[in-house]
XYZ file of C-alpha atoms in Angstrom:
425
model
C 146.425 72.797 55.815
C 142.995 73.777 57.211
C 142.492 73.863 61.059
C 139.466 74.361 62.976
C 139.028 76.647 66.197
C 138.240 74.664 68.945
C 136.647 76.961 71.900
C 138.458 76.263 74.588
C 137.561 74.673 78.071
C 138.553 75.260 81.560
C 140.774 72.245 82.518
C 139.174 69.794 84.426
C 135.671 70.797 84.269
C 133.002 68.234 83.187
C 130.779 69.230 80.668
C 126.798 69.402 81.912
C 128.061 68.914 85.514
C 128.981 65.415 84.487
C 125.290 64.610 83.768
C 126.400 62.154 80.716
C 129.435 60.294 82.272
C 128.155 57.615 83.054
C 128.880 58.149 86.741
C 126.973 59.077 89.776
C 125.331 61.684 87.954
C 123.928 60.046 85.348
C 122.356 57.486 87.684
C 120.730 60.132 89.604
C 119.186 62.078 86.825
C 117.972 59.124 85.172
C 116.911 57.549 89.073
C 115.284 61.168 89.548
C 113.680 61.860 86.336
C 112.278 58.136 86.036
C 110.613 59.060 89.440
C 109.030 62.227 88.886
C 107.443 60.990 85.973
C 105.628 58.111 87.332
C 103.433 59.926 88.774
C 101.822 60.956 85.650
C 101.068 57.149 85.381
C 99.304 56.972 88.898
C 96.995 60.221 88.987
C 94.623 58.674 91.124
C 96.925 57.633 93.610
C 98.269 61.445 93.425
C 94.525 62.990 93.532
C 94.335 61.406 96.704
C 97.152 62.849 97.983
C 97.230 66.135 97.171
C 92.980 67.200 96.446
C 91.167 63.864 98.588
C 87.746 63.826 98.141
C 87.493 67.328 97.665
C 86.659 69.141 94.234
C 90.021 70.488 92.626
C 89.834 74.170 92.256
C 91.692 75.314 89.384
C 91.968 79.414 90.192
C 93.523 78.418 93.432
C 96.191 75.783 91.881
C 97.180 78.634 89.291
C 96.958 80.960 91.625
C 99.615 78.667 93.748
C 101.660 78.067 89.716
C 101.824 81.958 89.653
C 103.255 82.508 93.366
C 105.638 79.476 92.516
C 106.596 81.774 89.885
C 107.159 84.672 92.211
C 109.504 82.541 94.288
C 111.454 81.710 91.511
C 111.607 84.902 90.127
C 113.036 86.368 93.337
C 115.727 84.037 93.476
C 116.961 84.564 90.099
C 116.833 88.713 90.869
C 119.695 87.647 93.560
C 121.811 86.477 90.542
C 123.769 83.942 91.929
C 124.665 83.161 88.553
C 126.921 86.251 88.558
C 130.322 84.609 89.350
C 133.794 83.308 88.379
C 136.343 81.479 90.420
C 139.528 83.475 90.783
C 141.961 80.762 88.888
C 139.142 80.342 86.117
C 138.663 84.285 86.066
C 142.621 84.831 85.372
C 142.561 81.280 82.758
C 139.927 83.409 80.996
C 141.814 86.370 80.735
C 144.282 84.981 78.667
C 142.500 83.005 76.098
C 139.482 83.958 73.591
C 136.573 82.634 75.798
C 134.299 86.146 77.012
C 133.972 85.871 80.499
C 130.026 87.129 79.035
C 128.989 84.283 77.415
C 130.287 81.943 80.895
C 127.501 84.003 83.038
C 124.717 83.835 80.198
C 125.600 80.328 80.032
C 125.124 80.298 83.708
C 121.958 82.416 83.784
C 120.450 80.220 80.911
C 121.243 76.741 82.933
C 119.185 79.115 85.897
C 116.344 80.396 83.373
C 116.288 76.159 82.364
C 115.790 74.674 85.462
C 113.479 77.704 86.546
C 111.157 76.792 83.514
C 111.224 73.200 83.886
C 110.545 73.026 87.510
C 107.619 75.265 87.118
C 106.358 73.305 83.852
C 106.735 69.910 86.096
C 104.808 71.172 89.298
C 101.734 72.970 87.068
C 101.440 69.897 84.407
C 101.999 67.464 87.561
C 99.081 68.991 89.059
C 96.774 69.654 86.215
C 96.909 65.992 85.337
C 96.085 65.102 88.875
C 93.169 66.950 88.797
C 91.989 65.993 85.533
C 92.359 69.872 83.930
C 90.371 70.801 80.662
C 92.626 72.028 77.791
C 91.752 75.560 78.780
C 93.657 75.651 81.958
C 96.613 73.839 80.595
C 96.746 76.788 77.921
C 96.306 79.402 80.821
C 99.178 77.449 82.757
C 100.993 77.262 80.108
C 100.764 81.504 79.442
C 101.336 81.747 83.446
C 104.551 79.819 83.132
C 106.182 81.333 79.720
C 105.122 84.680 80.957
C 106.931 84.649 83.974
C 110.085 83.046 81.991
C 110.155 86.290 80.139
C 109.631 88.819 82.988
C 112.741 86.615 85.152
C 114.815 86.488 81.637
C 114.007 90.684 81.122
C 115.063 91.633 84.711
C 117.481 88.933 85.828
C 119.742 89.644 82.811
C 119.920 93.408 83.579
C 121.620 95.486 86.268
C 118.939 95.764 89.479
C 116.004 98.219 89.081
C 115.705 99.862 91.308
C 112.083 98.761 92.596
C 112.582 94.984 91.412
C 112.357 93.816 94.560
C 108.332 94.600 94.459
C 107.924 92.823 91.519
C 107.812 88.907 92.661
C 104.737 90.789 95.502
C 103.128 92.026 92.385
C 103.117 88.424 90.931
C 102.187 86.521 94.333
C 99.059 89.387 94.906
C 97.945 88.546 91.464
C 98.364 85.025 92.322
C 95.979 85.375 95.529
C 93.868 87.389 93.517
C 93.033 84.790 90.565
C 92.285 82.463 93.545
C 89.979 84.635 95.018
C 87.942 85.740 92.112
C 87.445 82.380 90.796
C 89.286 83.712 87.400
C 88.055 81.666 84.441
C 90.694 80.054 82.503
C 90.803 82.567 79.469
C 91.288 85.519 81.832
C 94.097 84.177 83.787
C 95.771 83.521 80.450
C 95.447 87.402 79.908
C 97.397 87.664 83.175
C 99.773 85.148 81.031
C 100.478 87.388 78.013
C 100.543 90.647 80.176
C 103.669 88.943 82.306
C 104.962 88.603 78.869
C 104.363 91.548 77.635
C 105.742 93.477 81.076
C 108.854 91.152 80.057
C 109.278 92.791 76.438
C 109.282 96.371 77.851
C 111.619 95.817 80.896
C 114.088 94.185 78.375
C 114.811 97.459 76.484
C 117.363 99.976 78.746
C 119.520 98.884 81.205
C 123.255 97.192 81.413
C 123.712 93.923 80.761
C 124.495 92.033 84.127
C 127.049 89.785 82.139
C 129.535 92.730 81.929
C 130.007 92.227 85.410
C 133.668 93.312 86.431
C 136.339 91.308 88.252
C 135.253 92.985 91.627
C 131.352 91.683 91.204
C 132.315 88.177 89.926
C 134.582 87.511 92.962
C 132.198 88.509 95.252
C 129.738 86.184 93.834
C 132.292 83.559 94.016
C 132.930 84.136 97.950
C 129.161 83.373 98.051
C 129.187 80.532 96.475
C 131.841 79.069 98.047
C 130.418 80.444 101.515
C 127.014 78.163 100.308
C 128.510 75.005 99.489
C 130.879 74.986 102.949
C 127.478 75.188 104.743
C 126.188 72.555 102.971
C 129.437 70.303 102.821
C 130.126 70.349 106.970
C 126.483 70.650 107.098
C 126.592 73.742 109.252
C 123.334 76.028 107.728
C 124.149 78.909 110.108
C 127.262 79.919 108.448
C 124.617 81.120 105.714
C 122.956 83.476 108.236
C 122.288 86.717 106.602
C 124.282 89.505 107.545
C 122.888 93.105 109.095
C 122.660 96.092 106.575
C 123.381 99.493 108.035
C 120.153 100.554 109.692
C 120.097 104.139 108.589
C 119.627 106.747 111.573
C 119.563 103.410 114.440
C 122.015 103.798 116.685
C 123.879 101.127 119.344
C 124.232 103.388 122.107
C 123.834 102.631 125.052
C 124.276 98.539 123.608
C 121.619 97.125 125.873
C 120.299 93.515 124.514
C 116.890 94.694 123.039
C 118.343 97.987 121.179
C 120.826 95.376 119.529
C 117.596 93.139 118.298
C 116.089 95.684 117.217
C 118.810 97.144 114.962
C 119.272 93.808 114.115
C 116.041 92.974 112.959
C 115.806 96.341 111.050
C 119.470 95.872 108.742
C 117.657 93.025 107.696
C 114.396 94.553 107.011
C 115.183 93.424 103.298
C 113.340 90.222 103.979
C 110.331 91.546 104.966
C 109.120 91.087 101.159
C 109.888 87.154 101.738
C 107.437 87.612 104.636
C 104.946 88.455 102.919
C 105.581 86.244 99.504
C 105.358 83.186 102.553
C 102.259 84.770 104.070
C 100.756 84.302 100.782
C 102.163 80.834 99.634
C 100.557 79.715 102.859
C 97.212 80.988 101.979
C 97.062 80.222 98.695
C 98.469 76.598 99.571
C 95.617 76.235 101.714
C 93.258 76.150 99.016
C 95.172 74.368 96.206
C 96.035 71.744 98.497
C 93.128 71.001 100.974
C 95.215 68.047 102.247
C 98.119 69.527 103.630
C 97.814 69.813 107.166
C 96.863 73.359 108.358
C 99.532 73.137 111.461
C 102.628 72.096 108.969
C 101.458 74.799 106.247
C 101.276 77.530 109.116
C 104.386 75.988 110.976
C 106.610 75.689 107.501
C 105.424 79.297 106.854
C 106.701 80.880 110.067
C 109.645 79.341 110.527
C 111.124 80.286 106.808
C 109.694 84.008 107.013
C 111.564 84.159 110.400
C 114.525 82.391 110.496
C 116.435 85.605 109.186
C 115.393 87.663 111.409
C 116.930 85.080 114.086
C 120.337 85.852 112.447
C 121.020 88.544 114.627
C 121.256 86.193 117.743
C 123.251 83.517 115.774
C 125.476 85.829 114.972
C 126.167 86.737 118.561
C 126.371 82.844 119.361
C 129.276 81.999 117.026
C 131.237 85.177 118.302
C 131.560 84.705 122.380
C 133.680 87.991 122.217
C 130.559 90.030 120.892
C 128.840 88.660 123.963
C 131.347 89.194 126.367
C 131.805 92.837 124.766
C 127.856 93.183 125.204
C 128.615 91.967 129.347
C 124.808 90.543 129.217
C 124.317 87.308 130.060
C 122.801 84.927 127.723
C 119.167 84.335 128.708
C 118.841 87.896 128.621
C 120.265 88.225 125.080
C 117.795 85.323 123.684
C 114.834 86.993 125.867
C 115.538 89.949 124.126
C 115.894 88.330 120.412
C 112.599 86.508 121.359
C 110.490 89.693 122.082
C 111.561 91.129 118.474
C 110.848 87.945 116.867
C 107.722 87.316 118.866
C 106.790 91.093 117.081
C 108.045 89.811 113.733
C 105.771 86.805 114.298
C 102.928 88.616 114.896
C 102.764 90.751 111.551
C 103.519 87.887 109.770
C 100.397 86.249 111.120
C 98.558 89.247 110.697
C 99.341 89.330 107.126
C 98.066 85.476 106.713
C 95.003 86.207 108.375
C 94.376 88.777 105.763
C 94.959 86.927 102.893
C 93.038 83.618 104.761
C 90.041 86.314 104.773
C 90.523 87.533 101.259
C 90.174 84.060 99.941
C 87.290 82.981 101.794
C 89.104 80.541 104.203
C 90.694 79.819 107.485
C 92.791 77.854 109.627
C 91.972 75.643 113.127
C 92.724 78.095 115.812
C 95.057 74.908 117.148
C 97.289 76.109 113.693
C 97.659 79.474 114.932
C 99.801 77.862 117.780
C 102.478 76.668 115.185
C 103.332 80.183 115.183
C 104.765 80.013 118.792
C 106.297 76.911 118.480
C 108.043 78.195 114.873
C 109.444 81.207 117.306
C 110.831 78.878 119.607
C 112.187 76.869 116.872
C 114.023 79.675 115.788
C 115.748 80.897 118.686
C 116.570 76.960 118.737
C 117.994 77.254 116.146
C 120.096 79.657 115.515
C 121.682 79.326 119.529
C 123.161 76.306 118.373
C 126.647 75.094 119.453
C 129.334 74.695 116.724
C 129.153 71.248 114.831
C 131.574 68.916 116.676
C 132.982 66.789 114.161
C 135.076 64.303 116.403
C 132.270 61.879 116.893
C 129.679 61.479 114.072
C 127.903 58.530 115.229
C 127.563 56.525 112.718
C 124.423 54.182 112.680
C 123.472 51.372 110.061
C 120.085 52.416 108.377
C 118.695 50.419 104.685
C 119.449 53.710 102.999
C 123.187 52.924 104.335
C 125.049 54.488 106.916
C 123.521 57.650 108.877
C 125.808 60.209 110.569
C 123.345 59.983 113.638
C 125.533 62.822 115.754
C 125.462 65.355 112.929
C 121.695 64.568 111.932
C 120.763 65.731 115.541
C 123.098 69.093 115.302
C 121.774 69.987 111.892
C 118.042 69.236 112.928
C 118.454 70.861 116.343
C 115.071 73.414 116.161
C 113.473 71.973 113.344
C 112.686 69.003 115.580
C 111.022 71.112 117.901
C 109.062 72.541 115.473
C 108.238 68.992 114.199
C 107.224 67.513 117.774
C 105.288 70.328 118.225
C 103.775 70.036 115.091
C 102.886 66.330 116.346
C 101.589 67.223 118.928
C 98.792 69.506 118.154
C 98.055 67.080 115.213
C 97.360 64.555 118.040
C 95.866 67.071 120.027
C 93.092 68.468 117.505
């Protein structure tokens, strides 16, 4: 009697999220992938919309491909992917699935998506602007390059110094925008991401040997992420303070708690910069994007977690009443030390605005205020109340109207204000 080894499954558990059911999901991806390729079928509807009447200028879109790339390349050195749920973890124990090949499965679903959304948005935009075949092939080196260097360093314990590569990538993105880089030069930059790939991959421990320790605690964040998004309560995903070295609390007056704040999370400061950039570089790529939503966008994601410290306080009344300030004075002092964050982030736009030739309407520079504002807004939100979610009939079906306005509370100040200078200039 011959039998065959089956490997075997976690119980339950779709296989491809349940992409080939038949279900739900398989209406979306086939809703969502019909969609996104249409465009290729209306370019000059799309060259409207992203380049107008204005001459497409190639450095700067792969300049804005390459900091894409950055983004995406920081996001896989958080390794998310690095996880097991506790039941699953013990199910695995016990049969002859290696809990290894479940995270490289994981990281290869991550490496997938990370190649195909950056293959969608450069072809997407190459084909708008009517590309010759040499800046598809330096795209295409820009994209694969950067699959390698993500695949090299994502799969490995952290470096050490990772954390400066994706602000390598988005300076040589910035760069190849503002030296006009021919096509065959930027796919140089191409096949020396690739080759930077080949020698990081050599040395280091595998990330998939994770223990049981690491894998929980990469479950607890997961699970932490999809509550937030479930009861659609974003501030539970507020980033927590690191210790801040040789700060110290005492006395705990509202500004020296800011500050220390703002410094244990001083580990942003790299996405302040990678924004700063995006901004610029988006300028360019993309003459039709208003300057006031670019500059608004910008600010309010480089500063929204350095805001944490003051959400923090507002979903713990005993930390204020411990503190014995009262609450203007705790936001006045948040708002000075995000006011401060503010300005170096604008500082470093201005830079890179200058480096590429460019600027902004001075009437975009007050986004920058308004994406402040919109942050202290924010995060001194009230807890979602859940007993009345206000239904309202809209064609898309019906709207939880009283949530909507809790989850958009300081976006939508952002967005009038936004509105408003638009008007205004």
């Amino acid at each position: 009697m011959v039998t065959f080894a089956v490997r075997p499954r976690v119980p339950g558990r779709k296989r491809f999220g349940g992409v080939f059911s038949g279900d739900s999901p398989t209406f979306v991806l086939l809703f969502g992938v019909g969609f996104l390729f249409t465009a290729f079928f209306r370019t000059d509807a799309w060259h409207k919309v992203l380049f107008g009447p204005s001459a497409v200028d190639f450095p700067a879109v792969l300049g804005l491909v390459l900091l894409c790339c950055a983004v995406g390349w920081r996001s896989l050195l958080r390794r998310g992917f690095v996880w097991a749920e506790p039941a699953e973890l013990t199910w695995l124990d016990f049969t002859r699935v290696d809990r290894r090949r479940v995270v490289a499965a994981r990281l290869a679903g991550g490496l997938s998506a990370f190649f195909v959304v950056l293959g969608y948005l450069a072809a997407l935009m190459l084909a708008v602007g009517g590309g010759p075949p040499g800046w598809w092939r330096a795209a295409a080196a820009i994209v694969a390059g950067s699959v390698v260097l993500a695949l090299a360093t994502a799969r490995r314990t952290a470096l050490r110094a990772e954390a400066a590569g994706p602000l390598v990538l988005a300076v040589a993105g910035v760069a190849i925008s503002a030296a006009h880089l021919e096509a065959e030069a930027v796919q140089y930059v191409g096949a020396a991401l690739a080759v930077g790939g080949l020698v990081l991959a050599f040395g280091g421990e595998a990330v998939t040997r994770a223990g049981r320790a690491v894998l929980l605690e990469g479950w607890n964040a997961r699970v932490l992420r999809s509550v937030a998004v479930t009861f659609l309560d974003p501030m539970m995903m507020l980033p927590e303070a690191a210790p801040s070295g040789s700060w110290s609390l005492r006395p705990p007056t509202p500004l020296r708690l800011a500050w220390v704040g703002a410094v244990g999370r001083s580990r942003y400061a790299g996405a302040v910069l990678l924004v700063a950039l995006a901004v610029a570089v988006g300028h360019v790529a993309v003459p039709t994007l208003p300057s006031a939503v670019l500059v608004g966008l910008g600010a309010y994601v480089a500063l929204t977690p350095f805001g944490a410290g003051l959400g923090v306080l507002w979903r713990n009344p005993g930390r204020r009443r411990w503190l014995g300030s009262p609450s203007w004075e705790l936001v006045l002092a948040h708002g000075v030390v995000l006011a401060g964050v503010a300005l170096a982030w604008s500082v470093l736009l201005a830079v890179a605005l200058l480096a590429l030739g460019t600027a902004v309407p001075p009437l975009a520079w007050g986004t920058v205020v308004l994406a402040v504002l919109s942050v202290l807004r924010t995060v001194t939100r009230s807890p979602v109340d859940y007993s009345s979610a206000g239904f309202v009939d809209t064609p898309a079906g019906p709207l939880p109207a009283n949530l909507a306005r809790q989850l958009f509370r300081g976006p939508d100040l952002l967005a009038a204000g936004i509105v408003v200078l638009s008007l205004v200039g």
